[in-house]
Coordinates of C-alpha atoms and ligand atoms in Angstrom, one line a residue:
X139 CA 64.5 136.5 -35.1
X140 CA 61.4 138.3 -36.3
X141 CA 58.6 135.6 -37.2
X142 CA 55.8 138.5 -37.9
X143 CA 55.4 140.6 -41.0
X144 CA 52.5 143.1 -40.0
X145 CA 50.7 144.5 -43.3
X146 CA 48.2 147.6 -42.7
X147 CA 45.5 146.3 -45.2
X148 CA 42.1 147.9 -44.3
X149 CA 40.2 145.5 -47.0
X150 CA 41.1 142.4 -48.6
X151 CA 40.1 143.8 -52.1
X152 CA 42.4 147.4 -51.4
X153 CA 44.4 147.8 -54.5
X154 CA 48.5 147.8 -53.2
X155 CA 51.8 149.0 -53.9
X156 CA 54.7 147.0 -55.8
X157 CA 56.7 147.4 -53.0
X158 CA 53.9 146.0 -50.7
X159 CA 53.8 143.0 -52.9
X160 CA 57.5 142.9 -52.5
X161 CA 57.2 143.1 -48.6
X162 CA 54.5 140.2 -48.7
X163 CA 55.7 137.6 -51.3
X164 CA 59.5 138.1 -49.4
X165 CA 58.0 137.3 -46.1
X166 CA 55.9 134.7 -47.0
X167 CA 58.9 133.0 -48.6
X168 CA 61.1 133.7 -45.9
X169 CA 58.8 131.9 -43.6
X170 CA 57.3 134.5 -41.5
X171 CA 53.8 134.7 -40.5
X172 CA 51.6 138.0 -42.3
X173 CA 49.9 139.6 -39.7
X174 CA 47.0 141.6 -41.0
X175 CA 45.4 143.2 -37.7
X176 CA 42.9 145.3 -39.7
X177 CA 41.3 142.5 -41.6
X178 CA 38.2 141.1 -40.2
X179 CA 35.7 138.9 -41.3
X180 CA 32.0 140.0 -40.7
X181 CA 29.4 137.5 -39.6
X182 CA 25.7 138.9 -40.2
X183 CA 23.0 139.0 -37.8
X184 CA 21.9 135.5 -38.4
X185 CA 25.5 133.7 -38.4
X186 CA 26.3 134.9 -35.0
X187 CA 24.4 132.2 -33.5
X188 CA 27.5 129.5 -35.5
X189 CA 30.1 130.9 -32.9
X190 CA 29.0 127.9 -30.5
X191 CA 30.4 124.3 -31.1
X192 CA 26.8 122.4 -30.7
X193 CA 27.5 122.3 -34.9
X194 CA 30.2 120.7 -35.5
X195 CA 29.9 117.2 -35.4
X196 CA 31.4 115.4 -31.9
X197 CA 33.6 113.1 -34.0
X198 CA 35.4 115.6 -35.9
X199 CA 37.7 118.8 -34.6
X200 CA 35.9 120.9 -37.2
X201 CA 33.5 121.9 -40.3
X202 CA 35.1 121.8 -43.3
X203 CA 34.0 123.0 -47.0
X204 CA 34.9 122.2 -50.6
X205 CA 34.5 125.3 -53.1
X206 CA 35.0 122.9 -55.8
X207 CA 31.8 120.7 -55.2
X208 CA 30.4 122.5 -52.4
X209 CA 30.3 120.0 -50.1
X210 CA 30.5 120.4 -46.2
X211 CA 31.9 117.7 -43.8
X212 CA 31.4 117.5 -39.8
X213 CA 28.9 119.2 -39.2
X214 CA 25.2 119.3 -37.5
X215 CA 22.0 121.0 -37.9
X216 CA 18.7 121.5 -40.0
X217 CA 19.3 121.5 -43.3
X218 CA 19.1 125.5 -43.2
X219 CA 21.9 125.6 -40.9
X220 CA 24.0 123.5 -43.0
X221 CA 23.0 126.0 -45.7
X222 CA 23.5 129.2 -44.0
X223 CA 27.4 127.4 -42.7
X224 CA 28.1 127.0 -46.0
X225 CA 27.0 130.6 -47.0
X226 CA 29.4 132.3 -45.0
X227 CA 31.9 129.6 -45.5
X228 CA 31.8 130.0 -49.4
X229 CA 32.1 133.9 -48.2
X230 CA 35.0 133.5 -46.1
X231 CA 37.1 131.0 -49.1
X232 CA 36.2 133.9 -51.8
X233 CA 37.7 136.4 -49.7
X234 CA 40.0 134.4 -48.7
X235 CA 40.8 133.6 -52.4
X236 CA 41.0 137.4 -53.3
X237 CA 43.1 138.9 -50.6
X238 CA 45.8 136.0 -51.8
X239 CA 45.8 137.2 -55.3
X240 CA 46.3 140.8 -53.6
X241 CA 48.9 140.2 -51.8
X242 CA 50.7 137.9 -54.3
X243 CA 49.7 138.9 -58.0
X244 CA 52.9 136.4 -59.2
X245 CA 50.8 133.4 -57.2
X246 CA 47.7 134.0 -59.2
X247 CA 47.3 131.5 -62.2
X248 CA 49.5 128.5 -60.3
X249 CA 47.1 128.7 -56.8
X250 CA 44.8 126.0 -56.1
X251 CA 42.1 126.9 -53.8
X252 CA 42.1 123.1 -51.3
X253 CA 39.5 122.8 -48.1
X254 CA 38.2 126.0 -46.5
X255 CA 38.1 124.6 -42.1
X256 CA 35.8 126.5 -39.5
X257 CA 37.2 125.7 -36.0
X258 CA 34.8 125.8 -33.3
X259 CA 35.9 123.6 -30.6
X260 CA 38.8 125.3 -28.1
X261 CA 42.0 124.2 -28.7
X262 CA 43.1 124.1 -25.2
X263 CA 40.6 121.7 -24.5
X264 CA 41.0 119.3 -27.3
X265 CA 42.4 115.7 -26.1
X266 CA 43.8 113.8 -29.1
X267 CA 46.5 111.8 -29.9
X268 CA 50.4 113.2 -30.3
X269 CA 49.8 112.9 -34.0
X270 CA 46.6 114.9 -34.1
X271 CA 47.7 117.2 -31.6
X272 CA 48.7 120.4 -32.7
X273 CA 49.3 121.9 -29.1
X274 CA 52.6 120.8 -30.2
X275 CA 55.0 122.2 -32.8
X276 CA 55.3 121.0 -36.1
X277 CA 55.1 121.7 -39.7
X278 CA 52.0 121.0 -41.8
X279 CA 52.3 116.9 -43.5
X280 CA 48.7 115.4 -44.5
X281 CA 48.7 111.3 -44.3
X282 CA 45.9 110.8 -46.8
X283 CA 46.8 114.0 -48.9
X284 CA 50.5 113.9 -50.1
X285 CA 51.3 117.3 -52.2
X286 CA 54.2 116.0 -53.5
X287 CA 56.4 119.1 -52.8
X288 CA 53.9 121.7 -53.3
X289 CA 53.8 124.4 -50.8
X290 CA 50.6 124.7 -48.2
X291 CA 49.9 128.5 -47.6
X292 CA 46.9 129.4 -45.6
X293 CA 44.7 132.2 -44.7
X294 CA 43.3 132.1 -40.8
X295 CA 40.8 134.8 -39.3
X296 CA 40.2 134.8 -35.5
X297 CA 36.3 135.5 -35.2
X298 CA 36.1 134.6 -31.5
X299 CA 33.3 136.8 -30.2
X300 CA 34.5 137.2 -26.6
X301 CA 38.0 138.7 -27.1
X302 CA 39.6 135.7 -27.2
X303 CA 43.5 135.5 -28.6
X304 CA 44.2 132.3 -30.7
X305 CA 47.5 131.6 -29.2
X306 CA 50.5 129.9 -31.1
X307 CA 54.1 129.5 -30.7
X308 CA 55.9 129.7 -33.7
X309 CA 59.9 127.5 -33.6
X310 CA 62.9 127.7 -35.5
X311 CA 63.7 128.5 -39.5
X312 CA 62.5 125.3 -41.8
X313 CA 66.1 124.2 -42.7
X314 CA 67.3 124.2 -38.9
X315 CA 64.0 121.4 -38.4
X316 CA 65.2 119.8 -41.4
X317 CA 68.7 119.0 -40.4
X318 CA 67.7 118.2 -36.3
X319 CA 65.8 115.3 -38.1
X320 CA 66.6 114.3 -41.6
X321 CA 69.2 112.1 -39.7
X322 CA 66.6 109.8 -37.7
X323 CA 64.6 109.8 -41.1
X324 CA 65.0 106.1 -43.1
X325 CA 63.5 105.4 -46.4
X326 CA 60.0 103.9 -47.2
X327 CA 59.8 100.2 -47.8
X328 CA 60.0 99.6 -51.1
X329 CA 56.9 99.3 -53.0
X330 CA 54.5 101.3 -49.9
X331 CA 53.9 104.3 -51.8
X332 CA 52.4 102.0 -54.9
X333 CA 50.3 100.3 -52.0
X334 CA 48.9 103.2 -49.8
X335 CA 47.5 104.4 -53.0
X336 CA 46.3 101.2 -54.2
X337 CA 44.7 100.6 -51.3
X338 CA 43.2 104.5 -50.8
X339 CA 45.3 105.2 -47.8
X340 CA 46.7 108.1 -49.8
X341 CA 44.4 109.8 -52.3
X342 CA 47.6 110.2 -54.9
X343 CA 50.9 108.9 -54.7
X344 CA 53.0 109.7 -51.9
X345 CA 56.6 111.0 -52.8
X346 CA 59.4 110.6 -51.0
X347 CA 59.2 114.2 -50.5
X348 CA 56.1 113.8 -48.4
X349 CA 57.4 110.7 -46.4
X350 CA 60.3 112.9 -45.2
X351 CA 57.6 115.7 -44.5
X352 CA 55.3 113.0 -42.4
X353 CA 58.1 111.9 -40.9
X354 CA 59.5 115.3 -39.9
X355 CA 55.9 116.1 -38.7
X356 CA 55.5 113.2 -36.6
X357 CA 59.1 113.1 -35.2
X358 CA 58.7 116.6 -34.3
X359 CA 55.6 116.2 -32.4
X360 CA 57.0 113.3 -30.5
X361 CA 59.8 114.7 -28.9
X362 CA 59.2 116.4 -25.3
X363 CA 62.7 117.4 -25.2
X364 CA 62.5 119.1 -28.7
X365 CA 58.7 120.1 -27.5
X366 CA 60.3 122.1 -24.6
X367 CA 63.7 123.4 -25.7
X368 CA 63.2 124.2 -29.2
X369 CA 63.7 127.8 -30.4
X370 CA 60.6 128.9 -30.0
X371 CA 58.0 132.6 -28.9
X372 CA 54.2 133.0 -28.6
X373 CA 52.1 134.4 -30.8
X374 CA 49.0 136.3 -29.7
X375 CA 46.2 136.3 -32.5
X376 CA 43.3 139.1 -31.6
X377 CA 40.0 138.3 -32.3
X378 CA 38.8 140.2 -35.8
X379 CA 42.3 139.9 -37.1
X380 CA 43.6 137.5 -40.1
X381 CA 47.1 136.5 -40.7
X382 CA 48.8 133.9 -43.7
X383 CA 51.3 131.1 -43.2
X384 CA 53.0 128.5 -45.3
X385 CA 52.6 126.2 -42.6
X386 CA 54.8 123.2 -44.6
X387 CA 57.9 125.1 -43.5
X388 CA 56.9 127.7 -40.7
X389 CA 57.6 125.3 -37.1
X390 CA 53.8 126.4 -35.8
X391 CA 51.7 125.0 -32.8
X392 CA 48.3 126.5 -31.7
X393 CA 47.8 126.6 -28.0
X394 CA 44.4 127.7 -27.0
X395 CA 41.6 130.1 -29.0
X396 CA 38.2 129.1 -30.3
X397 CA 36.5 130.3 -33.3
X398 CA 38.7 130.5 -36.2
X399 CA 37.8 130.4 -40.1
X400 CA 41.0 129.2 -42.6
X401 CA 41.3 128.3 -46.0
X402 CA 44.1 126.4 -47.5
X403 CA 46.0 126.8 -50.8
X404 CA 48.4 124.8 -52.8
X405 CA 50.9 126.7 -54.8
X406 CA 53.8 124.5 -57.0
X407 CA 57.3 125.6 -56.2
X408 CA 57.7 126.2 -59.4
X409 CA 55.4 129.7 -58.7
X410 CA 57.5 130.9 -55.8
X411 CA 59.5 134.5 -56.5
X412 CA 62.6 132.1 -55.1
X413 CA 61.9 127.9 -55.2
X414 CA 65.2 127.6 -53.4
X415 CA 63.4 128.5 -50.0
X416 CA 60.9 126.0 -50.8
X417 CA 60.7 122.6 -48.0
X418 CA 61.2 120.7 -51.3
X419 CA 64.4 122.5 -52.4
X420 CA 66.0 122.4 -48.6
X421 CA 65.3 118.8 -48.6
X422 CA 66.6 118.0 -51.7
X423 CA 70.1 120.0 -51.1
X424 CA 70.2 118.5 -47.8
X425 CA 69.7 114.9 -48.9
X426 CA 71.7 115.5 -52.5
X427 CA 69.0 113.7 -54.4
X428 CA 66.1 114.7 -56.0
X429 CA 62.6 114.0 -53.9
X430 CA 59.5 114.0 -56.4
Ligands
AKG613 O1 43.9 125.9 -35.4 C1 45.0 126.6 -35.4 O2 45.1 127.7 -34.9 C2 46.2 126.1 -36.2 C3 46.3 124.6 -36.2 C4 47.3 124.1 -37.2 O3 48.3 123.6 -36.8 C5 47.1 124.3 -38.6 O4 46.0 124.7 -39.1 O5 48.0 124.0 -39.4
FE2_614 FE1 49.5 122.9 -38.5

């Protein structure tokens, strides 16, 4: 099976073809990963001295940013290094925002632009627990952030500075996942959605579409056996390259590589080209019932 969709896109802002749109808004929704090896995002002269990880905060696996109210999280340094980060931050979400609306003009008015991540730390040398770790494959599920069905599609750019791959492997079709572990999956107590929102655990309420999706996360990531013999290749990311994933339903895990910038989007299924090959969609025919 072909996971990779390479696009020859010099600039994120170069005007494209229909049937380039066709090519991109078909692989994305077929689950592949758009590889975009001419795409790079510049750092200026004074931003170079950000590819280190003495400013990200020790407690937290990266810096993250809000467009929305321009805040920035994890992160450490004089107040003009917090405002230069968030400079070329800001930079990397707007360009981030417009390549998107490139590459999918039907995606446009229905995209919601979510956290913008810098990722200093290297991955290979990140100790956390099975949950957190994403050395192992899964698909994308947030605890505190259900998204009730919508799909997660996000932009990454390798900016390591010393030729350094970000390495992934990249498993089996979404609906293959689904049915190895919808069987294990039981339902929520009754009443724990109301509660983990009452009691802030979730910041909105989560759907039984995101309890399978948790559940499918976590189940995947526990399983050594599924771990090892999965369907599964690598995936070598070059440094200076940028490449888009819906990572609800594309089976991802990222190995080693340091220095990466990503932004995240929501997009309702409603927005797809074809809902059917939505996570949401495969669930729900798999299951028979309807999950938000
Ligand atoms: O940091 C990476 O390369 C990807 C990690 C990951 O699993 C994700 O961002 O969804
Ligand atoms: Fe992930």
């Amino acid at each position: 099976m072909q996971v990779i969709e390479t696009l020859a896109i010099p600039h994120g802002d170069a005007p494209l073809g229909e049937e380039q749109q066709q090519q991109a808004i078909n692989a994305i929704e077929n689950g592949k990963v758009i590889f975009l090896p001419q795409l790079t995002f510049k750092l200026t002269a004074l931003e170079q001295r950000f590819l280190s990880p003495n400013y990200v905060d020790p407690k937290a696996k990266n810096i993250s940013f809000d467009i929305h109210s321009h805040t920035l999280c994890g992160v450490q340094g004089s107040p003009n290094d917090k405002q230069q980060l968030q400079a070329m931050m800001k930079r990397f979400a707007i360009q981030a925002r417009q390549l998107v609306e490139h590459l999918f003009p039907h995606y446009q008015t229905a995209l919601e632009q979510a956290r913008t991540s810098f990722r200093p730390v290297q991955v290979s040398d990140r100790k956390t627990s099975y949950r957190k770790d994403d050395k192992r494959l899964h698909v994308d599920a947030f605890p505190a952030t259900p998204n009730q069905g919508k799909r997660i599609l996000r932009v990454f750019s390798n900016i390591n500075p010393q030729g350094e791959d970000r390495v992934w492997r990249v498993g089996e079709p979404f609906e293959n996942v689904a049915k190895r572990f919808l069987p294990q999956i039981s339902n929520p107590p009754p009443g724990s959605a109301k509660l983990l929102k009452l009691l802030k655990i979730t910041k909105s309420y989560r759907t039984h579409y995101d309890h399978i999706m948790l559940q499918i996360h976590d189940r995947m990531k526990a399983d050594e056996t599924y771990q090892q013999q999965a369907q599964q290749c690598e995936v070598r990311f070059p440094p200076n390259t940028t490449w888009i994933v819906q990572t609800d339903q594309v089976s991802h895990a990222a190995m080693s590589g340091q220095y990466l910038l990503e932004q995240t989007f929501y997009l309702p299924v409603t927005a797809m080209q074809d809902p059917q090959r939505s996570p949401l969609r495969i669930l729900e025919k798999l299951t028979s019932r309807s999950l938000i």
